[in-house]
Tab-separated table of C-alpha atoms and ligand atoms in Angstrom:
chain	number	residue	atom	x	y	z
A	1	UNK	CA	-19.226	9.562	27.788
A	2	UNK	CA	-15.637	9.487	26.198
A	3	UNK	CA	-15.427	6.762	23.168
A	4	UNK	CA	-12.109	6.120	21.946
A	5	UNK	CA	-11.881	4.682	18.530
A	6	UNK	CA	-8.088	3.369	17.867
A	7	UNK	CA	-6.559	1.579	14.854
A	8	UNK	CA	-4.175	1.293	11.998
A	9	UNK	CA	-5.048	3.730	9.018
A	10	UNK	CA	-7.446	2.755	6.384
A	11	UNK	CA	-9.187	0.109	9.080
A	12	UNK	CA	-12.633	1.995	8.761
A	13	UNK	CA	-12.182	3.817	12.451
A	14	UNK	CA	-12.569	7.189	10.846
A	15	UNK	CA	-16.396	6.328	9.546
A	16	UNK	CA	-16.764	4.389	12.161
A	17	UNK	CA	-16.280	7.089	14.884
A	18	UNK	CA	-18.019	9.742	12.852
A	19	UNK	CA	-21.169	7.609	12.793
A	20	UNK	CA	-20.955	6.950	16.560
A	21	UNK	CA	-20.739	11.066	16.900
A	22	UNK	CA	-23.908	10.920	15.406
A	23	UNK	CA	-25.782	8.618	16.746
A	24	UNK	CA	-24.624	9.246	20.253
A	25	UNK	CA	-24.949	13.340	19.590
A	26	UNK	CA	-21.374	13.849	20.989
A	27	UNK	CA	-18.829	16.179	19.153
A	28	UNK	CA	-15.698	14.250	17.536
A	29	UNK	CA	-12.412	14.796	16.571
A	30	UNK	CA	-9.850	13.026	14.111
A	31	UNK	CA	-6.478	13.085	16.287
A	32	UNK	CA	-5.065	11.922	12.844
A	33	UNK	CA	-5.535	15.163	11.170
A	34	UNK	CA	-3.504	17.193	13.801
A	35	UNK	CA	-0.131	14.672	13.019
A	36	UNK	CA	-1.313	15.421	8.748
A	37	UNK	CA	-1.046	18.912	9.750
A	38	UNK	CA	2.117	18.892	11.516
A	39	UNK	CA	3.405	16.662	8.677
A	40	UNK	CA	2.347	19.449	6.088
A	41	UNK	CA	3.788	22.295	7.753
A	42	UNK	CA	7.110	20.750	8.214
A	43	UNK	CA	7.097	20.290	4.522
A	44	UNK	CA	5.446	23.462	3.835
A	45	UNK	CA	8.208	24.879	6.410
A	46	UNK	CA	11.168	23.157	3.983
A	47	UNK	CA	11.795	20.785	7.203
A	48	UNK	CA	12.915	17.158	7.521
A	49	UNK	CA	10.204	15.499	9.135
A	50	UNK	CA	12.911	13.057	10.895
A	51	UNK	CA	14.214	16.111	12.422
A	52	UNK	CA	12.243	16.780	15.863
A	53	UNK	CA	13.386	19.979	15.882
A	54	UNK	CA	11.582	20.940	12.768
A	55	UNK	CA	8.929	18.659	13.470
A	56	UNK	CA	8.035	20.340	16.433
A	57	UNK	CA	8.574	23.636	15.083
A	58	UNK	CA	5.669	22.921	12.722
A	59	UNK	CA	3.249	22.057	15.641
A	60	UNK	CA	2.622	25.643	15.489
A	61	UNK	CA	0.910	25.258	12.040
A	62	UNK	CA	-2.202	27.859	12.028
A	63	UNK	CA	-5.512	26.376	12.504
A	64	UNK	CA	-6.278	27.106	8.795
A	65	UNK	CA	-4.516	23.925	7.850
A	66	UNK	CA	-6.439	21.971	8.907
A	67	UNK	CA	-8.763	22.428	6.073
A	68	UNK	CA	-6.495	22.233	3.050
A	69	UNK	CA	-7.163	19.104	1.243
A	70	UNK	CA	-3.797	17.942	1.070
A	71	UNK	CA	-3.873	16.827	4.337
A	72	UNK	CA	-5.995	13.688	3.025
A	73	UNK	CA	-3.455	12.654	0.566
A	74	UNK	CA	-1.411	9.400	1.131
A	75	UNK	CA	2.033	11.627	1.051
A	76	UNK	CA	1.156	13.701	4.022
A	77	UNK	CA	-0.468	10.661	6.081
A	78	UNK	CA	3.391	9.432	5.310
A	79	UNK	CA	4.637	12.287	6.686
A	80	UNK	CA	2.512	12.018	9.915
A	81	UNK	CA	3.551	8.878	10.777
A	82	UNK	CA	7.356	10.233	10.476
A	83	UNK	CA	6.651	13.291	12.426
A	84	UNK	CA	4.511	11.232	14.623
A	85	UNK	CA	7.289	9.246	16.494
A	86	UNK	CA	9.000	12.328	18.074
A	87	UNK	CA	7.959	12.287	21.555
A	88	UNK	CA	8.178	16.145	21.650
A	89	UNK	CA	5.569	16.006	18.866
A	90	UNK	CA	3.104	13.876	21.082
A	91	UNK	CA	3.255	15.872	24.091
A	92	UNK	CA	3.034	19.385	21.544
A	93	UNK	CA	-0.703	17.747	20.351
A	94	UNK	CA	-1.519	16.302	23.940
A	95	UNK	CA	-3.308	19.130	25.490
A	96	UNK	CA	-5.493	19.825	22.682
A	97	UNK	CA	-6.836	16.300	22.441
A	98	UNK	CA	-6.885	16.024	25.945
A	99	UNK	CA	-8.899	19.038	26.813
A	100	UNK	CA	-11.509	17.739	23.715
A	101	UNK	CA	-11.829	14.271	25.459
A	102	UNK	CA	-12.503	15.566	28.840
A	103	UNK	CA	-15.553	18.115	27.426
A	104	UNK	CA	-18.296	18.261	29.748
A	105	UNK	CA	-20.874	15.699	28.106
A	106	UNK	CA	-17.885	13.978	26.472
A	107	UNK	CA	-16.498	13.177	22.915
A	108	UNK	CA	-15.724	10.400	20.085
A	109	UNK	CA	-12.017	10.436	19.562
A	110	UNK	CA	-10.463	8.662	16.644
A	111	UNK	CA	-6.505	7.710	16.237
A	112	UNK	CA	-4.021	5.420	17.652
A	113	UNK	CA	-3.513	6.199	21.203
A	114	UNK	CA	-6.216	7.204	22.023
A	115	UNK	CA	-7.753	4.420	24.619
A	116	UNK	CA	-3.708	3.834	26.054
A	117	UNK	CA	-2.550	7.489	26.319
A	118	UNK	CA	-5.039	10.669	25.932
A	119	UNK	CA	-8.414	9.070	27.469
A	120	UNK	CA	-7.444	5.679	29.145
A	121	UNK	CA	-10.143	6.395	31.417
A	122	UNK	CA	-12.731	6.522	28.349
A	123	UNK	CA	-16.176	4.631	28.621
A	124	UNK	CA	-15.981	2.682	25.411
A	125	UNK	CA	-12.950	1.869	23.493
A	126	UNK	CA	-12.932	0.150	20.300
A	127	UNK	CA	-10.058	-1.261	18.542
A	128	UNK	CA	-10.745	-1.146	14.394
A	129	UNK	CA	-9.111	-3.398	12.609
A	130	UNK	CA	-9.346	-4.807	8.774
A	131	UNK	CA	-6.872	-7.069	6.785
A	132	UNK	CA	-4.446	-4.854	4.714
A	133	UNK	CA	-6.071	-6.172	1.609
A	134	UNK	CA	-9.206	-4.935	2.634
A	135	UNK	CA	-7.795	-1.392	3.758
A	136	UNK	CA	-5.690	-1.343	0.445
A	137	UNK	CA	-9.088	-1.745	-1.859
A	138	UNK	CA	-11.054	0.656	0.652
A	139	UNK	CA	-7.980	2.851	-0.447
A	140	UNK	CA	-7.845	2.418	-3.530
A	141	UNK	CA	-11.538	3.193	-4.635
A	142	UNK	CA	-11.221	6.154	-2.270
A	143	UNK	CA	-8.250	7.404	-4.715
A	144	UNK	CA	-9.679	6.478	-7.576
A	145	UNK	CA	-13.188	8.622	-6.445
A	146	UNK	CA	-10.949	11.413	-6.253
A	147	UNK	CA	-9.325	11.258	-9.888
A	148	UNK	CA	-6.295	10.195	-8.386
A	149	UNK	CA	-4.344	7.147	-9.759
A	150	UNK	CA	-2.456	4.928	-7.486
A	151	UNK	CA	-1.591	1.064	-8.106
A	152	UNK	CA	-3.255	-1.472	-5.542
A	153	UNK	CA	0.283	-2.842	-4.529
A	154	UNK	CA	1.849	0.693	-3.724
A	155	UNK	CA	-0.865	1.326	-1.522
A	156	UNK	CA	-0.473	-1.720	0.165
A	157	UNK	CA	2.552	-1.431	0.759
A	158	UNK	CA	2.456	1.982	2.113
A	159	UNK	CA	-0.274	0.676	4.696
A	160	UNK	CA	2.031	-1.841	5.940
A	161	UNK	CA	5.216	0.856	6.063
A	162	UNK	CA	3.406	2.832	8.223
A	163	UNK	CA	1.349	-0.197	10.201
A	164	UNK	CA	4.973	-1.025	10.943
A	165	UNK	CA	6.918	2.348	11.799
A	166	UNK	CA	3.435	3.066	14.035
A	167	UNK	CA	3.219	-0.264	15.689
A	168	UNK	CA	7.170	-0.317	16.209
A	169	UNK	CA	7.759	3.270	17.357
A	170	UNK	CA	8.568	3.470	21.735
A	171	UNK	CA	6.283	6.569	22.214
A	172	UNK	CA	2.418	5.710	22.192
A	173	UNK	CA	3.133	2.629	19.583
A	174	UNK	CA	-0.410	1.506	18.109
A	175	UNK	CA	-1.824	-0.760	20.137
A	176	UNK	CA	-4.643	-1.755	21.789
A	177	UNK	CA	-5.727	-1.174	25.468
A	178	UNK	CA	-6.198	-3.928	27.736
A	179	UNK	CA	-9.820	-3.047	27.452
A	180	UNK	CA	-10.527	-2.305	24.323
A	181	UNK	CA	-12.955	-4.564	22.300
A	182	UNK	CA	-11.650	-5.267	19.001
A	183	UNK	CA	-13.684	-5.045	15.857
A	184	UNK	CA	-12.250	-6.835	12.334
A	185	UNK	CA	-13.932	-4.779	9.232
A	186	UNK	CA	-12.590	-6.951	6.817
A	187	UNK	CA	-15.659	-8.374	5.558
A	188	UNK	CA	-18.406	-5.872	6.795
A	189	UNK	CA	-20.174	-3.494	5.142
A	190	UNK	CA	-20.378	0.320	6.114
A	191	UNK	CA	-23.551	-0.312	7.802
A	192	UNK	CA	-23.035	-3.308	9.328
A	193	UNK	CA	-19.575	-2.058	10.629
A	194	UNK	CA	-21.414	0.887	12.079
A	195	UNK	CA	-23.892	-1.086	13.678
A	196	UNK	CA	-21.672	-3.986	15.506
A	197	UNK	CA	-19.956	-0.330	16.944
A	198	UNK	CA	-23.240	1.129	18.244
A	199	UNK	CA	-23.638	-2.033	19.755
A	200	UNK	CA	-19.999	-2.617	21.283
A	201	UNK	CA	-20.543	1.045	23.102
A	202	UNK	CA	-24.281	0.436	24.471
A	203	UNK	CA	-22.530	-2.931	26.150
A	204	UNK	CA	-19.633	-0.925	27.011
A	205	UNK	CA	-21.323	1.849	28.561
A	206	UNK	CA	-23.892	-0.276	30.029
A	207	UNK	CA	-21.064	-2.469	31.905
A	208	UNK	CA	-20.955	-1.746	35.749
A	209	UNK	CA	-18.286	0.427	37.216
B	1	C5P	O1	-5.327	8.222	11.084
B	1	C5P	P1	-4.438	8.868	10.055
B	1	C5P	O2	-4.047	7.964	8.933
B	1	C5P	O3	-4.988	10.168	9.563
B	1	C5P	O4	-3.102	9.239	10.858
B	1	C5P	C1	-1.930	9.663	10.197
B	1	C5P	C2	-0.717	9.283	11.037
B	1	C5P	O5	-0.722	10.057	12.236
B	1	C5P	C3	-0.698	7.829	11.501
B	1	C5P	O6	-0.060	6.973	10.582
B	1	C5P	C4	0.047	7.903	12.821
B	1	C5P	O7	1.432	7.794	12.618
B	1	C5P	C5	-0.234	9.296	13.331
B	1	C5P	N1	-1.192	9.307	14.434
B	1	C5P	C6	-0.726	9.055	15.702
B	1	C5P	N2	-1.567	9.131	16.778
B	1	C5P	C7	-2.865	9.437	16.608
B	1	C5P	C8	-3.378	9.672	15.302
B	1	C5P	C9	-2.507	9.589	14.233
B	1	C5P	O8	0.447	8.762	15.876
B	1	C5P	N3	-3.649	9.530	17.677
């Protein structure tokens, strides 16, 4: 079974399709990491991330990347969504998330295109979604967990700069498919968010053909 989990950043998708992982036992993968990483390189590279020559350039980043921390940070999830909108950049990360989607036994996949353009044939698809006050305060205490210190209203208004430049862009804009069931966070808990999921794929994956 193929479970796509889609939505704007900070909606809760990321728990949300790590839980399923586990409770369905399938192997997952955040597509959102792969753009972080090509955002990083570009910057570790001295690039313009606006440029899609050196944004596709730094799709060759080394697999080692993937684990440096700084891919978490707010900057470089900035600099994904820039590098993100270069259709050469799309069809550079394509493959790999393809080839993990179509694994025999299947895969949770987490990102923004994921139920329109990489599995559109997936069982389940879920759409997360949470008001940007609620993302910015999920944010926020995430930050502030780390040591790091951010105001409330800069992070809300990067959430809405890049809602907007990935909602806008004409490659793979964020959006939900036709048959995706949509699921508001806003005012669930982790649990409870987790739970109305479980249940959205067992209906999903239960529906006929
Ligand atoms: O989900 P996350 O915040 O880590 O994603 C960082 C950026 O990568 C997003 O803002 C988006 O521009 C881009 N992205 C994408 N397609 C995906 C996953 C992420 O364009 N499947």
């Amino acid at each position: 079974m193929i479970i796509a989990v889609d939505g704007p950043t900070a909606s809760g998708k990321g728990t949300i399709a790590k839980a399923l992982a586990a409770h369905f036992g399938l192997p997952h993968l955040d597509t959102g990491l792969l753009y972080r990483a090509v955002g990083r390189q570009v910057s570790l590279n001295g690039g313009n991330p606006d440029d899609p020559g050196d944004a596709l350039a730094a799709c060759a980043f080394p697999d080692s990347l993937l684990d440096d921390p700084e891919l978490r940070s707010e900057a470089t999830g900035g600099l994904a969504s820039r590098v993100s909108i270069h259709p050469a950049v799309r069809q550079a990360l394509y493959e790999r998330q393809r080839h993990f989607a179509t694994q025999p036994g299947g895969a949770v996949l987490d990102g923004r295109d994921i139920g329109t353009v990489i599995a559109p044939e997936a069982e389940a698809k879920l759409f997360v979604v949470a008001s940007v006050s609620a993302r910015a305060e999920r944010r926020f205490k995430e930050m502030q967990a780390q040591g790091r210190a951010v105001a409330l209203a800069e992070i809300a208004a990067d959430l809405e700069a890049r809602d907007q430049r990935d909602r806008t862009r004409s490659e793979a804009p964020l959006t939900a498919a036709q048959d995706a069931v949509l699921l508001d966070t806003s005012d669930l808990g982790r649990e409870e968010a987790i739970a109305a999921a479980i249940r959205i794929v067992e209906r999903q994956a239960g529906r006929p053909a």
